[in-house]
mmCIF file of C-alpha atoms in Angstrom:
data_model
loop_
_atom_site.group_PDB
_atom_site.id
_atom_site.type_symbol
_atom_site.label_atom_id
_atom_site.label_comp_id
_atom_site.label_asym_id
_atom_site.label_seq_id
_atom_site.Cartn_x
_atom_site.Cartn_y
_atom_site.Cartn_z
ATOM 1 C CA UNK N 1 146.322 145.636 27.225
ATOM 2 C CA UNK N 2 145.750 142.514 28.367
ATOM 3 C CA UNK N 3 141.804 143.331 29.413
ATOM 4 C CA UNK N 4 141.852 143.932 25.258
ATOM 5 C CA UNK N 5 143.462 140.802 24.107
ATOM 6 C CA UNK N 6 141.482 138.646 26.257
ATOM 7 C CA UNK N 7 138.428 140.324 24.408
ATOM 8 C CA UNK N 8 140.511 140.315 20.846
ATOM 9 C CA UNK N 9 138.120 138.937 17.888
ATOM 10 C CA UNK N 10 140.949 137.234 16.119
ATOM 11 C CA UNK N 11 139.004 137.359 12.898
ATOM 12 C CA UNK N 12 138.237 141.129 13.344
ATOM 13 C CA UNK N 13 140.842 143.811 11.521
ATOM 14 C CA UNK N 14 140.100 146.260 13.226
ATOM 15 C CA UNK N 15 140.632 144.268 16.436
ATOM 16 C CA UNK N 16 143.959 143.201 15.208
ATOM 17 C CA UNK N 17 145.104 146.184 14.096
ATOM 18 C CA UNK N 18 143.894 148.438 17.245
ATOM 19 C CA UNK N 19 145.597 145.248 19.570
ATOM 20 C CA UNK N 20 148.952 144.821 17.696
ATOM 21 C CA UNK N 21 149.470 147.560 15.130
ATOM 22 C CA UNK N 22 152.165 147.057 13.191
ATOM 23 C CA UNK N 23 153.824 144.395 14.088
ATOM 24 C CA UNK N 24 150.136 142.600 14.312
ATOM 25 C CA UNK N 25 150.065 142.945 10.606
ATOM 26 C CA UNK N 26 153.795 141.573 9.713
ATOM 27 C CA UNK N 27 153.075 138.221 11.640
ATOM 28 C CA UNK N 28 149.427 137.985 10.607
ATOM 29 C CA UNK N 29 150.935 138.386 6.756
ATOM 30 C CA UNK N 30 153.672 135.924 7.189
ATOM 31 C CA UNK N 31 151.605 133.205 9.502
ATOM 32 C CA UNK N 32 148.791 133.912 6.533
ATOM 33 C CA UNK N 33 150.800 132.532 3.722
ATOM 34 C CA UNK N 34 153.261 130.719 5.483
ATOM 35 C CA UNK N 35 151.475 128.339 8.206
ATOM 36 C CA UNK N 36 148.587 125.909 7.308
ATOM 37 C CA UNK N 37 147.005 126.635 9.795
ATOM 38 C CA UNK N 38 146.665 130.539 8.745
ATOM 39 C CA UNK N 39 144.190 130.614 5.988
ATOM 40 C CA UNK N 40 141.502 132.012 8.178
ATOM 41 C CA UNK N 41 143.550 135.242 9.252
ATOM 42 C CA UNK N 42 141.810 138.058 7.213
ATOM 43 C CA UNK N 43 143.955 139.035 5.187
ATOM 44 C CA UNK N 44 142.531 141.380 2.481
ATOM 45 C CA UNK N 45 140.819 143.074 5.276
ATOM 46 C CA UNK N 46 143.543 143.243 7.499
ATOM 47 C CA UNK N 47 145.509 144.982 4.477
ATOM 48 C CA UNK N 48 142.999 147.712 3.123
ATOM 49 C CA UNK N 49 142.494 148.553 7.146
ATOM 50 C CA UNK N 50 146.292 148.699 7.457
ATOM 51 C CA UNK N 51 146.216 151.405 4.796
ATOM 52 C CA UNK N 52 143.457 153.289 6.408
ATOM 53 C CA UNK N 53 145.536 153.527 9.461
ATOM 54 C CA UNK N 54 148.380 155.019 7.924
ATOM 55 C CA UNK N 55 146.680 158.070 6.708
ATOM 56 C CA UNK N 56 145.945 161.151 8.112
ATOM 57 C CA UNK N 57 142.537 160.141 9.452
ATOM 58 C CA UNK N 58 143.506 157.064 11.449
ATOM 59 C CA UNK N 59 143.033 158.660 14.849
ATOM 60 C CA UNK N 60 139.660 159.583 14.070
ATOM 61 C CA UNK N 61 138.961 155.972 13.338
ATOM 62 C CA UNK N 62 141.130 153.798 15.110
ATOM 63 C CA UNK N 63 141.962 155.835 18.143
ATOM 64 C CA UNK N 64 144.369 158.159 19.326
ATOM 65 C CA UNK N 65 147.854 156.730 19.119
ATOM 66 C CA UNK N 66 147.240 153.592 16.528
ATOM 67 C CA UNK N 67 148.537 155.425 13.210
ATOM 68 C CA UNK N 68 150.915 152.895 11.616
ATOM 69 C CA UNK N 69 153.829 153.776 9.896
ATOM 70 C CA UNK N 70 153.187 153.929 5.901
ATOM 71 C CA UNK N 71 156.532 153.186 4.725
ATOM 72 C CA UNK N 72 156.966 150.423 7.157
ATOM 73 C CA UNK N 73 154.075 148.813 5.832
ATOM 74 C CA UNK N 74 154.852 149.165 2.479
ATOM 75 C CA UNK N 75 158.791 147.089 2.880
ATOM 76 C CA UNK N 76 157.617 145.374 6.184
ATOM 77 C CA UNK N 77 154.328 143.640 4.706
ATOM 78 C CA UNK N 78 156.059 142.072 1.246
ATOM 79 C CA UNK N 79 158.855 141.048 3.308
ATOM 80 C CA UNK N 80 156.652 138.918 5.899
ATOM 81 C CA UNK N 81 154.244 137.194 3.007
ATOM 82 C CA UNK N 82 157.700 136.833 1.117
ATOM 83 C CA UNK N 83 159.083 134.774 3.912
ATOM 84 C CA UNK N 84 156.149 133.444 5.079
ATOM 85 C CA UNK N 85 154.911 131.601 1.333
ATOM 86 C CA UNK N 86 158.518 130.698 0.729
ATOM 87 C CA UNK N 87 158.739 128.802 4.184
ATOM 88 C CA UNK N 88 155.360 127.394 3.035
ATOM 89 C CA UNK N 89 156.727 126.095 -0.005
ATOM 90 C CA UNK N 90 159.636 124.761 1.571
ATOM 91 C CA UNK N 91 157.483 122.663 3.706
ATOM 92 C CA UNK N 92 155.835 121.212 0.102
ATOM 93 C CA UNK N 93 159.628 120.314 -1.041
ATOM 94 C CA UNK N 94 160.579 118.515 2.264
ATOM 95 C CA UNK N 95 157.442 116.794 3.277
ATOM 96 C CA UNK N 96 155.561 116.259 0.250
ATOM 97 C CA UNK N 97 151.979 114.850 0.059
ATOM 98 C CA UNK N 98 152.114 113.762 3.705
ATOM 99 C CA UNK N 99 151.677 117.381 5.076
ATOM 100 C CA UNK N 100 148.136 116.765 3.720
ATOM 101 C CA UNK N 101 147.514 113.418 4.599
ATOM 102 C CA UNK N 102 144.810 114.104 7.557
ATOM 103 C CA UNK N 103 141.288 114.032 8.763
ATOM 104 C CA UNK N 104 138.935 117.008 7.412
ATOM 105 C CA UNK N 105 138.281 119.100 10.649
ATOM 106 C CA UNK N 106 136.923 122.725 11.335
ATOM 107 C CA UNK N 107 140.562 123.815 10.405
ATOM 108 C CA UNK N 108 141.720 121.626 7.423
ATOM 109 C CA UNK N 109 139.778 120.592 4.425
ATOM 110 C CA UNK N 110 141.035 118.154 1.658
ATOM 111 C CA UNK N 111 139.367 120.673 -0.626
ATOM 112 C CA UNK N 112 141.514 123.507 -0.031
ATOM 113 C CA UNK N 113 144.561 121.198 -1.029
ATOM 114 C CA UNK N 114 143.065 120.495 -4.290
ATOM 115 C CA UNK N 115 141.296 124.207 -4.981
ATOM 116 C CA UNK N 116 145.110 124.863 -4.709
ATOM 117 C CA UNK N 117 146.598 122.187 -6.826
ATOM 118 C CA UNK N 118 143.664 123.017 -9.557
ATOM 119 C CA UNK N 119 144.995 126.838 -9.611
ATOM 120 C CA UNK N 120 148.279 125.349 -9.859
ATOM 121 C CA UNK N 121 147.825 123.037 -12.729
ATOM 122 C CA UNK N 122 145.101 124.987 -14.900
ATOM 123 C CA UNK N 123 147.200 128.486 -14.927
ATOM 124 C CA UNK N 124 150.817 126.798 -14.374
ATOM 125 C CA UNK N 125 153.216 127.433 -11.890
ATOM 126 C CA UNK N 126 154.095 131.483 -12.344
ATOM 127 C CA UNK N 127 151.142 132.706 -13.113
ATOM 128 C CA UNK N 128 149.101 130.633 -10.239
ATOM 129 C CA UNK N 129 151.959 131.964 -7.503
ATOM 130 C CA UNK N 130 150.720 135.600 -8.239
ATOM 131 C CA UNK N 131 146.838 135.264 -8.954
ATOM 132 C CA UNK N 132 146.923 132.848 -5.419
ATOM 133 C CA UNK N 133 147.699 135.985 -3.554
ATOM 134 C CA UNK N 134 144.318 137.625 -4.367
ATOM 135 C CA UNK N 135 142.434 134.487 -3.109
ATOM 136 C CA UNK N 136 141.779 133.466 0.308
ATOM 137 C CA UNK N 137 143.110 130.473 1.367
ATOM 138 C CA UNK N 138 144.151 128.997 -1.744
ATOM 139 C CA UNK N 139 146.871 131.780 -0.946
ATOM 140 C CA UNK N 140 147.606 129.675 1.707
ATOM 141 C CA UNK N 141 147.995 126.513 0.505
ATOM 142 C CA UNK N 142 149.178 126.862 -2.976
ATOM 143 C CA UNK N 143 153.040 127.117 -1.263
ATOM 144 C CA UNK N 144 153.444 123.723 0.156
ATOM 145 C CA UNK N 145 151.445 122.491 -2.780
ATOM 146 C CA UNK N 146 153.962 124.104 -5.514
ATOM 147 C CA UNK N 147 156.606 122.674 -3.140
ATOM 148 C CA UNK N 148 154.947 119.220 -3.193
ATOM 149 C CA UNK N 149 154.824 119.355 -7.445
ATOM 150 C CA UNK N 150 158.545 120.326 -8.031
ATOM 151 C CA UNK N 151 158.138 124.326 -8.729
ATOM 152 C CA UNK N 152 161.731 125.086 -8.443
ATOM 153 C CA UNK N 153 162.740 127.022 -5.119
ATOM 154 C CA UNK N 154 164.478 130.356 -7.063
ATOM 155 C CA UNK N 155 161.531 130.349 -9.709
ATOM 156 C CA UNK N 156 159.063 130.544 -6.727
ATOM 157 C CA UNK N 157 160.775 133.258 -5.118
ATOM 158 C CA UNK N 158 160.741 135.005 -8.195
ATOM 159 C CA UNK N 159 156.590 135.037 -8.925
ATOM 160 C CA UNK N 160 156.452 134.748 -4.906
ATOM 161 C CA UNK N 161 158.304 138.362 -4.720
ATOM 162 C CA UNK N 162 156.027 139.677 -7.676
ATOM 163 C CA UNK N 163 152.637 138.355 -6.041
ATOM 164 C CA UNK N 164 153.418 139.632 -2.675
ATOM 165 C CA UNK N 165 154.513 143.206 -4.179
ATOM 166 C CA UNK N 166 151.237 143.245 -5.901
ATOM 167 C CA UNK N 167 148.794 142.086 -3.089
ATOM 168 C CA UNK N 168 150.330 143.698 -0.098
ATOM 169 C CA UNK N 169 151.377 146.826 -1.578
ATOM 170 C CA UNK N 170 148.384 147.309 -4.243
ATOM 171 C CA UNK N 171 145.620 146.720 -0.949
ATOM 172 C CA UNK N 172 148.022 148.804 0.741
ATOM 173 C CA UNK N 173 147.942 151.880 -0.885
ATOM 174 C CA UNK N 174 143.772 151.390 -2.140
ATOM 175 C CA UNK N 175 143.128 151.716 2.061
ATOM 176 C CA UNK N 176 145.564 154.888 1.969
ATOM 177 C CA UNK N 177 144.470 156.837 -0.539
ATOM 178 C CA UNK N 178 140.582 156.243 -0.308
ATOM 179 C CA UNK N 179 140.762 156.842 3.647
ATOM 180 C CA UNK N 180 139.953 160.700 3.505
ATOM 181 C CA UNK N 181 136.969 159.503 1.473
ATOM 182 C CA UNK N 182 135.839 156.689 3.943
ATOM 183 C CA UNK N 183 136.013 159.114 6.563
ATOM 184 C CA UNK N 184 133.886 161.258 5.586
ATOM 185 C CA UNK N 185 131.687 159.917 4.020
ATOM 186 C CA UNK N 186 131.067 156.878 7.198
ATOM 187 C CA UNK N 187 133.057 158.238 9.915
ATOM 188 C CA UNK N 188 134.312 156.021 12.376
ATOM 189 C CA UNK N 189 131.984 153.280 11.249
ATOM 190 C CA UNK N 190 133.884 151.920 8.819
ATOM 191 C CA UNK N 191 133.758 148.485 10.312
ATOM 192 C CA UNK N 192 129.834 148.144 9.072
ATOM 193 C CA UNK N 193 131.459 148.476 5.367
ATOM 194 C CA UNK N 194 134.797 146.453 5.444
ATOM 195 C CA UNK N 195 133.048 143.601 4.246
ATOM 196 C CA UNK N 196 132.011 145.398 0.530
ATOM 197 C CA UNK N 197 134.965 147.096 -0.115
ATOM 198 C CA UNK N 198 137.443 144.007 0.613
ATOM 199 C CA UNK N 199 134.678 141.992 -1.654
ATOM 200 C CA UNK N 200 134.842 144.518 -4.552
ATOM 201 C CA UNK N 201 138.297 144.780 -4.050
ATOM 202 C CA UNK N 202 138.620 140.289 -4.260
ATOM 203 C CA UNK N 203 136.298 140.450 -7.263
ATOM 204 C CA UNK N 204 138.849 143.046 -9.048
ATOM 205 C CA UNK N 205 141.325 141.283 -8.368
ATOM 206 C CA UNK N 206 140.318 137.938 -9.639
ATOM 207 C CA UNK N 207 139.257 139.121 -12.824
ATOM 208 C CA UNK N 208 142.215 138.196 -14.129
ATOM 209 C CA UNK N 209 141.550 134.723 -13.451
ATOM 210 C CA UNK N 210 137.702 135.048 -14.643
ATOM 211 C CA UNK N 211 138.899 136.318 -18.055
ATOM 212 C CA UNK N 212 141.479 133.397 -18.500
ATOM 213 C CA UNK N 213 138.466 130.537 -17.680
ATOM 214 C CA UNK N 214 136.714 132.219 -20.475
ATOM 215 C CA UNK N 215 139.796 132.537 -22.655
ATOM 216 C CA UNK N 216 140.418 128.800 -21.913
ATOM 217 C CA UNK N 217 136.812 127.402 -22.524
ATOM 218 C CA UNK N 218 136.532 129.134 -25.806
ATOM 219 C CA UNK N 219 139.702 127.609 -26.789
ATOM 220 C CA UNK N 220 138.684 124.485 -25.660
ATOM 221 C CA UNK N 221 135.455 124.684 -27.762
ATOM 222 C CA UNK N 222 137.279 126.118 -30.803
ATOM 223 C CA UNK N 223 139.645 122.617 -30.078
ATOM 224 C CA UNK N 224 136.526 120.608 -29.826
ATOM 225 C CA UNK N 225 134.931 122.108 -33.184
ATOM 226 C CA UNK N 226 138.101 121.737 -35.064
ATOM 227 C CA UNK N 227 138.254 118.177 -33.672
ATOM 228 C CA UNK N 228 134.818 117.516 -34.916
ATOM 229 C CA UNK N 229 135.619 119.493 -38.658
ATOM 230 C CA UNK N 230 138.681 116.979 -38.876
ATOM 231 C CA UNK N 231 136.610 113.976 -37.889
ATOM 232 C CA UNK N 232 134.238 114.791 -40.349
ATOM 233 C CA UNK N 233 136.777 115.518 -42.960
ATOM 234 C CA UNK N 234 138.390 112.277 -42.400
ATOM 235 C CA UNK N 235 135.356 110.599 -42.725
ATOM 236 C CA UNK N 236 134.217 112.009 -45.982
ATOM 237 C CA UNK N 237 137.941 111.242 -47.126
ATOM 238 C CA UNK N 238 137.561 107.910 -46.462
ATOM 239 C CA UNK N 239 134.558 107.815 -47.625
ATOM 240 C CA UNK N 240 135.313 109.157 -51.359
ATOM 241 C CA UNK N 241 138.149 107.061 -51.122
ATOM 242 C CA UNK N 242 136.413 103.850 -50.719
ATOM 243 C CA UNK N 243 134.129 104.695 -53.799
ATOM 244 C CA UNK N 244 137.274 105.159 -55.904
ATOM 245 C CA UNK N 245 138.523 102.036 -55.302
ATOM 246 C CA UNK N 246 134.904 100.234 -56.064
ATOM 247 C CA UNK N 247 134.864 102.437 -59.001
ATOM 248 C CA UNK N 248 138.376 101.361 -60.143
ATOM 249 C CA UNK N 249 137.213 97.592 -59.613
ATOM 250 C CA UNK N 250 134.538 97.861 -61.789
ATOM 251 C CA UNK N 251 136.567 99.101 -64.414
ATOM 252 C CA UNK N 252 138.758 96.209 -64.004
ATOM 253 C CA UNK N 253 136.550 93.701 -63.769
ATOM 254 C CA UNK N 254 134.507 95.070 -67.134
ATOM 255 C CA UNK N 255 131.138 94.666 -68.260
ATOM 256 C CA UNK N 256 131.370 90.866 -68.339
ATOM 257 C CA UNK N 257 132.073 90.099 -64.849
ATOM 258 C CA UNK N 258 129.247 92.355 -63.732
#
C-alpha cells in the first residue's frame, strides 16, 4: 500500500480509484468543489471511472478486489460535492474578495476567479450553480465567488443540491451502464480512451451553455437592430417634424415676407 501511494499519479483516475476506492472518490469530490486549491483533481474522469468500477466488469479492469459499491456512490458522491461547494461558498460569504487577493502561481490564476464570476453574472446565480458543475474548475471557484456576490446561503443549497445530483449521479451512471461495452470492446485498456469519452461527455454537457451564448447574442443583435430601427425612426420623426414647422412659418409669414 504504501509502495503504491508513493508511486500514486494524483492526476490519474485510475490511480486514485485503484489507491483509495471509495472513499478516494468522496474526498476527491468534496476537496474538488470545496477547496481552492482542488480544481485540478479530475473530476469528470474520476466520476465516469467510478461508474465503471461499480459494474460487473470492474475486476477485469481495475483488479481483483477494487469493485466499489454502486449505491454508495450514488448517495455518498452528491453528499461530498454538496458539502464540499457549500463550504466553498461559505468561504465567499465570510472572506469576501480577499480569498482572491494573491499572486498568479502554478496553482492559482486571477483568471479562474473571473471565468467564474463571468458564468455567474452572464447566466445568473441558479442557473450558473448547476451548469458550473459540468466545467472544470470554474466548478471550483464559482462557490466562494457566489459567496463573495451575496447569492443567498439556502438558495445556493438549493441549485447546489440540483447541480451535484445532476453531475455526480448523471457521470455516475454513463460509466455504469456503458462498462460492459468498454470492456469489450478495449479490455483493460481503458485508460488509453478516458480522455475522449470524459471530453464528449464535457462537450454534452455544456451544450446547454453553448445554446444560451447563441440564444443571448441573437437577442442582443435583435436589441441592437431594434435600437438602430428606433434611432432611425426618431430621426425621420424629427425630421418631418422640423419641415412642418418651416412649412407652418411660411404660411404665417405669407407671400409678402418671403
Amino acid at each position: 500500500m504504501l509502495s503504491e501511494s508513493v508511486a500514486l499519479n494524483p492526476l490519474d483516475p485510475k490511480d486514485l480509484i485503484h489507491t483509495f476506492g471509495l472513499v478516494g472518490v468522496w474526498v476527491i469530490l468534496f476537496a474538488e468543489t470545496g477547496l481552492l486549491v482542488g480544481f485540478f483533481f479530475p473530476g469528470d474522469s474520476l466520476l465516469f471511472l467510478a461508474g465503471v468500477a461499480a459494474s460487473p466488469v470492474a475486476d477485469a479492469i481495475f483488479g481483483a478486489g477494487t469493485r466499489l459499491n454502486l449505491v454508495a456512490l450514488l448517495v455518498g458522491g452528491p453528499l461530498c460535492a454538496i458539502i464540499g461547494a457549500q463550504l466553498g461558498h461559505w468561504f465567499g460569504a465570510r472572506y469576501g474578495r480577499r480569498m482572491f487577493e494573491r499572486p498568479n502561481s502554478r496553482l492559482f490564476k486571477r483568471e479562474y476567479v473571473e471565468k467564474a464570476e463571468y458564468y455567474f453574472q452572464k447566466f445568473g446565480p441558479a442557473k450558473a450553480v448547476v451548469l458550473a458543475r459540468f466545467i472544470p474548475i470554474v466548478r471550483t471557484f464559482l462557490n466562494p465567488v457566489a459567496g463573495v456576490l451575496g447569492m443567498p446561503a439556502r438558495q445556493f443549497l438549493l441549485w447546489n443540491v440540483v447541480g451535484a445530483i445532476l453531475w455526480v449521479d448523471g457521470i455516475l451512471l454513463i460509466g455504469y451502464l456503458l462498462a460492459d461495452q468498454i470492456y469489450n470492446a478495449i479490455g483493460d485498456k481503458i485508460d488509453r480512451y478516458i480522455l475522449p469519452v470524459v471530453a464528449l461527455i464535457i462537450v454534452i454537457s455544456v451544450l446547454p451553455i453553448f445554446f444560451e451564448f447563441l440564444r443571448d447574442r441573437r437577442a442582443r443583435k435583435r436589441g441592437e437592430a431594434a435600437a438602430v430601427v428606433a434611432a432611425s425612426s426618431a430621426a425621420g420623426a424629427a425630421e418631418a417634424y422640423r419641415d412642418a414647422l418651416r412649412d407652418d412659418d411660411h404660411r404665417r409669414r405669407g407671400p409678402q415676407d418671403r
